[in-house]
PDB file of C-alpha atoms in Angstrom:
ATOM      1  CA  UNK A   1      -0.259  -2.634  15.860  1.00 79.00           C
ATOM      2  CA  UNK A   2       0.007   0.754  15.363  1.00 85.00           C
ATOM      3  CA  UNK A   3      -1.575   2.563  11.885  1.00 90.00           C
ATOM      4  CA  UNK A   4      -0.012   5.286   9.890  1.00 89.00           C
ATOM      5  CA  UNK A   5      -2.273   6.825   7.559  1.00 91.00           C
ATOM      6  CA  UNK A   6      -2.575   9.345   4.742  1.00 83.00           C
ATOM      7  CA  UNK A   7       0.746  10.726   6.628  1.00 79.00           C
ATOM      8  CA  UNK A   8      -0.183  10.551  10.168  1.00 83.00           C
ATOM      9  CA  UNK A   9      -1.196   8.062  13.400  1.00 85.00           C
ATOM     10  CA  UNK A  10      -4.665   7.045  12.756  1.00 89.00           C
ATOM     11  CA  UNK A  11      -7.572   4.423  14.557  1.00 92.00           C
ATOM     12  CA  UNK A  12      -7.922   1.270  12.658  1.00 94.00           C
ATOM     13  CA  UNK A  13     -11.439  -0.146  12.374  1.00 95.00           C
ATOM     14  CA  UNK A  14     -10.640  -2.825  10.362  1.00 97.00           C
ATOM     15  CA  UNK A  15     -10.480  -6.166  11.560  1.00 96.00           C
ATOM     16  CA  UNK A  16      -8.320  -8.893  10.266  1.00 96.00           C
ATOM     17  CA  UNK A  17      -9.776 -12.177  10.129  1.00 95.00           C
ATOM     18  CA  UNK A  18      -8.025 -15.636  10.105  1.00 93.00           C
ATOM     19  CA  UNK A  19      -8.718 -18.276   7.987  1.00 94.00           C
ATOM     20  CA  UNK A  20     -11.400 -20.048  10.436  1.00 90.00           C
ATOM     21  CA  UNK A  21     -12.388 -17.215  12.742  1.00 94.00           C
ATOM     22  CA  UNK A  22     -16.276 -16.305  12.408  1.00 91.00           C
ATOM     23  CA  UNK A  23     -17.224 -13.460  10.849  1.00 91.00           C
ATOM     24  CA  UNK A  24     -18.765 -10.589  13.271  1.00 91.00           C
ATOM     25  CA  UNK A  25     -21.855  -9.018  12.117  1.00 85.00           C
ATOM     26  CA  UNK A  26     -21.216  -6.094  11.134  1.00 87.00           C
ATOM     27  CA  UNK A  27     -18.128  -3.783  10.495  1.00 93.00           C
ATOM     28  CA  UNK A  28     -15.047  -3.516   8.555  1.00 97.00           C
ATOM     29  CA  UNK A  29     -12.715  -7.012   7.627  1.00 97.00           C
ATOM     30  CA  UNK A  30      -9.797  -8.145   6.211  1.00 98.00           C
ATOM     31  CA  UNK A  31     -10.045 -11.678   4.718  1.00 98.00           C
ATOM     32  CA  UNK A  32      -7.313 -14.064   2.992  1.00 98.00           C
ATOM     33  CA  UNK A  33      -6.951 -14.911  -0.364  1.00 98.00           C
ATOM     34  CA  UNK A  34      -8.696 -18.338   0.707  1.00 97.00           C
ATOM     35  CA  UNK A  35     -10.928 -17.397   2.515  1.00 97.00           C
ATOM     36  CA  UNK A  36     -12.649 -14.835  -0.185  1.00 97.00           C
ATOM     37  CA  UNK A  37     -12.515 -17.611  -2.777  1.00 96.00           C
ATOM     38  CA  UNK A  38     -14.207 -19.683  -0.267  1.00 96.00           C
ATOM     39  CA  UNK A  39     -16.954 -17.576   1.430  1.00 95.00           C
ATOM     40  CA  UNK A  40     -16.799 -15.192  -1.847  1.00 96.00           C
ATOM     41  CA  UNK A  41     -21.061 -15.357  -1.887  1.00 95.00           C
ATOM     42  CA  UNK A  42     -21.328 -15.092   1.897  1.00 93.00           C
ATOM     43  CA  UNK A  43     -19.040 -12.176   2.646  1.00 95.00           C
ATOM     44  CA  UNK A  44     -20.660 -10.115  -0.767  1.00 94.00           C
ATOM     45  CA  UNK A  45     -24.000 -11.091   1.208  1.00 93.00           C
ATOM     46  CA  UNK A  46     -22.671  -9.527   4.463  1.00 91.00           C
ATOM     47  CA  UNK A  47     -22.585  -5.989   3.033  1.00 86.00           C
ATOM     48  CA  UNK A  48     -19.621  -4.591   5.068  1.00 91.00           C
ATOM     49  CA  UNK A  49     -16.712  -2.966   3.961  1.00 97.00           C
ATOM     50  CA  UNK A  50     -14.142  -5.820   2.707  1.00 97.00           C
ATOM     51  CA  UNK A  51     -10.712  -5.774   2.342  1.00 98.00           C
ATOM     52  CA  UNK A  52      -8.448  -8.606   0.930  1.00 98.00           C
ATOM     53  CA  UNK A  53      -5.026  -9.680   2.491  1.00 98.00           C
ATOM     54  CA  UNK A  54      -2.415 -11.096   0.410  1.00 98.00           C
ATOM     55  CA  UNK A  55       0.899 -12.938   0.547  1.00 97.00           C
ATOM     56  CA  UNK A  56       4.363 -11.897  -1.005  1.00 96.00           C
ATOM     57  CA  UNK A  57       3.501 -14.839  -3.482  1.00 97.00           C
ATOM     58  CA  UNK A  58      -0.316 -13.732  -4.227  1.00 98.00           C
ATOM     59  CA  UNK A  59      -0.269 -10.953  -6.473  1.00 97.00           C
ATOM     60  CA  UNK A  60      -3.119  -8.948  -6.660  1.00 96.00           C
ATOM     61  CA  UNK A  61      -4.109 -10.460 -10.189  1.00 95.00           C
ATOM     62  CA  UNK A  62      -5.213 -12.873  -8.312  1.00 96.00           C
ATOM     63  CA  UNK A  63      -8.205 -11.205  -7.590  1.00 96.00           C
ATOM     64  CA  UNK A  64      -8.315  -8.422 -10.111  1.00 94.00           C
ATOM     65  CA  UNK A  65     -11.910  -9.706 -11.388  1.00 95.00           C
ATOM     66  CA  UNK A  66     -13.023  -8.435  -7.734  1.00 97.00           C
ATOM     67  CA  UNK A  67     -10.911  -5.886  -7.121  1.00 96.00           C
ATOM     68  CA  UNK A  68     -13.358  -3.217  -6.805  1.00 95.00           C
ATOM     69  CA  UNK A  69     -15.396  -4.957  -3.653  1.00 97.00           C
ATOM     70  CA  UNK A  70     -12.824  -4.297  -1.830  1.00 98.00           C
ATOM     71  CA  UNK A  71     -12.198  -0.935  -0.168  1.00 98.00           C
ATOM     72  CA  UNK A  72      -8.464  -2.050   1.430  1.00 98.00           C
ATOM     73  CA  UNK A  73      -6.094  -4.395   0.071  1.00 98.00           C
ATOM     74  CA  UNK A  74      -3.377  -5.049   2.813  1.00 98.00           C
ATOM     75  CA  UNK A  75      -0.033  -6.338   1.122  1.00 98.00           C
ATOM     76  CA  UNK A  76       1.976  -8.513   3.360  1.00 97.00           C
ATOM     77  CA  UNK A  77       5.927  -8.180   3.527  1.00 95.00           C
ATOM     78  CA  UNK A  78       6.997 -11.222   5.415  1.00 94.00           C
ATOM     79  CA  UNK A  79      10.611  -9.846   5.529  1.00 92.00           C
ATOM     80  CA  UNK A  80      12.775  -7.312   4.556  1.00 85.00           C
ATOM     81  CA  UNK A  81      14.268  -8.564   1.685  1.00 89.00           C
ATOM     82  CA  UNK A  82      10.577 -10.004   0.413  1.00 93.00           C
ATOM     83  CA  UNK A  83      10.179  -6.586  -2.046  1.00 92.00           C
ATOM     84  CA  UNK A  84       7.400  -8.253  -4.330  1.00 96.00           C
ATOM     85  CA  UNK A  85       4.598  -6.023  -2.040  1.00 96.00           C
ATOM     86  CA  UNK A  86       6.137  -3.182  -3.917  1.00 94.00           C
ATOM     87  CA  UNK A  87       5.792  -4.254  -7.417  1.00 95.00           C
ATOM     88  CA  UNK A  88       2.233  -5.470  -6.309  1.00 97.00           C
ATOM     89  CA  UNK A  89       1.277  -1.647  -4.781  1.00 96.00           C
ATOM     90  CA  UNK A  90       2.192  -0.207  -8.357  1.00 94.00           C
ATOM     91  CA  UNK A  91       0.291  -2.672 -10.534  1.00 95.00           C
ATOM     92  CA  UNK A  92      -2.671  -1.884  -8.253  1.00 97.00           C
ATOM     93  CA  UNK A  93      -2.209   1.523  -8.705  1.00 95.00           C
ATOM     94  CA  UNK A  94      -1.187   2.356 -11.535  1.00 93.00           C
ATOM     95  CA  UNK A  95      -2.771  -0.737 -13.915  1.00 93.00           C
ATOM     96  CA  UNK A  96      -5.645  -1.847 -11.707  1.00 95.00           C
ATOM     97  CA  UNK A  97      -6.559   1.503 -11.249  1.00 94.00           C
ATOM     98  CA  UNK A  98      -7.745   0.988  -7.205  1.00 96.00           C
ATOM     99  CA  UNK A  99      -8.226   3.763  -5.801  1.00 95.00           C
ATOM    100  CA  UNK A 100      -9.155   2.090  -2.154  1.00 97.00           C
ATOM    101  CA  UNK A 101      -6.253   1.870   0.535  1.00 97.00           C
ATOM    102  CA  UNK A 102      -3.048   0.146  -0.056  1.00 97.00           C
ATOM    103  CA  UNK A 103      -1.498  -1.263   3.505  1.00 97.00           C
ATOM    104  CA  UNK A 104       1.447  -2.517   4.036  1.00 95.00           C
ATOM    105  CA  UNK A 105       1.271  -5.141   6.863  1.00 96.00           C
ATOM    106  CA  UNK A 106       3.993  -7.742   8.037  1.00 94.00           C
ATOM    107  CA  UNK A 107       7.567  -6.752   8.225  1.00 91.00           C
ATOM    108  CA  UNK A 108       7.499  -2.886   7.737  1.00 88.00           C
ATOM    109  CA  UNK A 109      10.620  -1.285   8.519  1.00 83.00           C
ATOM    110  CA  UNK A 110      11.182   2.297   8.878  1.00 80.00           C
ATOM    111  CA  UNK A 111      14.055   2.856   6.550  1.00 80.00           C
ATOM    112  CA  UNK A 112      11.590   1.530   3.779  1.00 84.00           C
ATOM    113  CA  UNK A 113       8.721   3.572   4.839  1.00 80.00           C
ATOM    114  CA  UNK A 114       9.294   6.176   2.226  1.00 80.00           C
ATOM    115  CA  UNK A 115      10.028   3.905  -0.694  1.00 84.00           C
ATOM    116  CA  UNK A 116       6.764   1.998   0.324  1.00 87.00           C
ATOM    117  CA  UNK A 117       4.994   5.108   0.013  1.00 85.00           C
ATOM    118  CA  UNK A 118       6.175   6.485  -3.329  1.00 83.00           C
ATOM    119  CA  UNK A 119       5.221   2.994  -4.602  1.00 88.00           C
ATOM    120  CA  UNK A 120       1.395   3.650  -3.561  1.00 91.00           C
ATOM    121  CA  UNK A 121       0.609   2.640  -0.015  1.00 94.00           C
ATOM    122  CA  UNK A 122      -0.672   5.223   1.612  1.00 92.00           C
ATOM    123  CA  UNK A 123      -1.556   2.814   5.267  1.00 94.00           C
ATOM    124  CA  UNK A 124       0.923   1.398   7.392  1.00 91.00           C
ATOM    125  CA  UNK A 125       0.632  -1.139  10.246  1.00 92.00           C
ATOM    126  CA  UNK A 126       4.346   0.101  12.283  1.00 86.00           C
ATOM    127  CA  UNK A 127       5.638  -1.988  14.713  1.00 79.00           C
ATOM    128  CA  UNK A 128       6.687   1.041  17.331  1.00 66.00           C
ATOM    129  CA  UNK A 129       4.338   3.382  19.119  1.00 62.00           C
ATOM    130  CA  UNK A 130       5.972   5.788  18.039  1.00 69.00           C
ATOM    131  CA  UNK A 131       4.259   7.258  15.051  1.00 68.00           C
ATOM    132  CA  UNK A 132       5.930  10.706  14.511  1.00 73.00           C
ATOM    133  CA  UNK A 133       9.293   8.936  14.347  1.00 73.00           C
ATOM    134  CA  UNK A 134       7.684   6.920  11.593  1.00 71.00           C
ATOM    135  CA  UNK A 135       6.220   9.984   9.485  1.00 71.00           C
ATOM    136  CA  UNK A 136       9.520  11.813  10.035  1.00 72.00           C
ATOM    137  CA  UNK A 137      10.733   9.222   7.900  1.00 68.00           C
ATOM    138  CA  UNK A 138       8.573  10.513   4.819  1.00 65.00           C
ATOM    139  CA  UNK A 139      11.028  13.742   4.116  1.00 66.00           C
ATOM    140  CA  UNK A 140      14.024  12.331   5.157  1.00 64.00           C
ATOM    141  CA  UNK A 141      14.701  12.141   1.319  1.00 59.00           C
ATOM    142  CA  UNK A 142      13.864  15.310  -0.636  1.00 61.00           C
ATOM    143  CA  UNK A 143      14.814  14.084  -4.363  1.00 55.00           C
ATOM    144  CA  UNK A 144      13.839  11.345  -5.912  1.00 53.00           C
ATOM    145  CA  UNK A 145      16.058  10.410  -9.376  1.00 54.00           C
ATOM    146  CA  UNK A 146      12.690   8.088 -10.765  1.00 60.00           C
ATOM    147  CA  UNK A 147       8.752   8.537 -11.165  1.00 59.00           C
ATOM    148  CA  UNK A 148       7.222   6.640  -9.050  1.00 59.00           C
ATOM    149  CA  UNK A 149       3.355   6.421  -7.282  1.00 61.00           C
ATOM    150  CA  UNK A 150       3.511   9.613  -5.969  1.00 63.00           C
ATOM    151  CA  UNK A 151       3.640  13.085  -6.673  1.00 64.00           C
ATOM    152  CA  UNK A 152       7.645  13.616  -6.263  1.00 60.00           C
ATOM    153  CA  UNK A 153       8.981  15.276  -9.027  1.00 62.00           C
ATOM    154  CA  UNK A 154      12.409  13.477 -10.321  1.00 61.00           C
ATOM    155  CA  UNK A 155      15.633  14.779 -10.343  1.00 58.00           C
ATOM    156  CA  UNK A 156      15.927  14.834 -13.922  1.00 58.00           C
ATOM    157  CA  UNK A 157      13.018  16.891 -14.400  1.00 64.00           C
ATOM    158  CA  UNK A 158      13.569  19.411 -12.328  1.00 62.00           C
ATOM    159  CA  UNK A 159      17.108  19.673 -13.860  1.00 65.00           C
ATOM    160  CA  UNK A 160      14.946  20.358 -17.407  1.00 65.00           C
ATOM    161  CA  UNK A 161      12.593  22.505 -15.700  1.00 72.00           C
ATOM    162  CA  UNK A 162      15.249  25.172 -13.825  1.00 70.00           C
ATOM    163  CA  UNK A 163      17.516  24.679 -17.551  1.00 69.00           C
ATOM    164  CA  UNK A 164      14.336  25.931 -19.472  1.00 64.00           C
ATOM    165  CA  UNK A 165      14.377  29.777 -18.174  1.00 63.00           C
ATOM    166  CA  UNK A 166      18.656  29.718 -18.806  1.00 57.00           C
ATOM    167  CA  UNK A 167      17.906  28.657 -21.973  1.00 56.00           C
ATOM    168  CA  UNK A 168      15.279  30.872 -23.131  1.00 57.00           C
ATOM    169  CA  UNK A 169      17.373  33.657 -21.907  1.00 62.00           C
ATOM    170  CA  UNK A 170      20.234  33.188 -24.006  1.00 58.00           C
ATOM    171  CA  UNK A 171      18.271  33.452 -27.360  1.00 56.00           C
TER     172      UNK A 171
END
């Protein structure tokens, strides 16, 4: 599938790696949930960059002891109406404090794209080839009314901040 990241089409060296398929030698991987509780020692041993895949019903507290041996956590949305991935790429954010990439793999749709992205993912796997459509899609919507993962100042606050001068002004 095709990979947006940091705002743009990009190469994806990962690999993802199902539950019983052997483990190359060396470069990037994406494991399960079960597998890294199973092989925890052995993939540590390997040395490679890790990432950890998880379910809509696996939040990332699930691993948040190990959390920072991994340099991707890829956060699956198994359908549209499956929105726990978002709650999950906040806590890891903004409580877990990882700082590694945040990819949204499964069912990611393009009207979501920018809500997915003020939430803290900042990698998408995108089911067309089309990748400029895709990143289009990140300023279809110039105000936000809520904080959120990124750097988009709300509505609110920008009401305060353009009141401030008008204010000062009349005194």
């Amino acid at each position: 599938m095709p990979l947006i990241k940091d705002g743009r089409a990009a190469a994806d060296p990962w690999i993802t790696l199902a539950d019983g398929e052997s483990l190359p030698e060396g470069g990037p991987v994406i494991v399960t949930l079960a597998r890294w509780r199973a092989e925890r020692e052995a993939l540590i041993r390997r040395g490679g960059p890790l990432g950890l895949r998880l379910k809509s019903d696996q939040p990332p507290a699930l691993a948040a002891d190990d959390l920072g041996r991994f340099a991707l956590i890829a956060l699956e949305f198994p359908k549209f109406t499956d929105g726990r991935a978002y709650s999950y790429a906040r806590l890891l954010r903004e409580r877990q404090g990882f700082e590694g990439e945040v990819r949204a793999v499964g069912n990611v749709l393009r009207d979501q794209f920018l809500f997915m992205h003020r939430c803290g993912f900042d990698a998408f796997e995108v089911p067309a080839p089309d990748a400029d459509a895709w990143i289009a899609a990140l300023n279809e919507i110039t105000v936000s009314y809520q904080p959120a993962s990124d750097d988009r100042v709300p509505a609110w606050r920008l009401r305060h901040r353009h009141a401030a001068p008008a204010a000062a002004q009349a005194v």
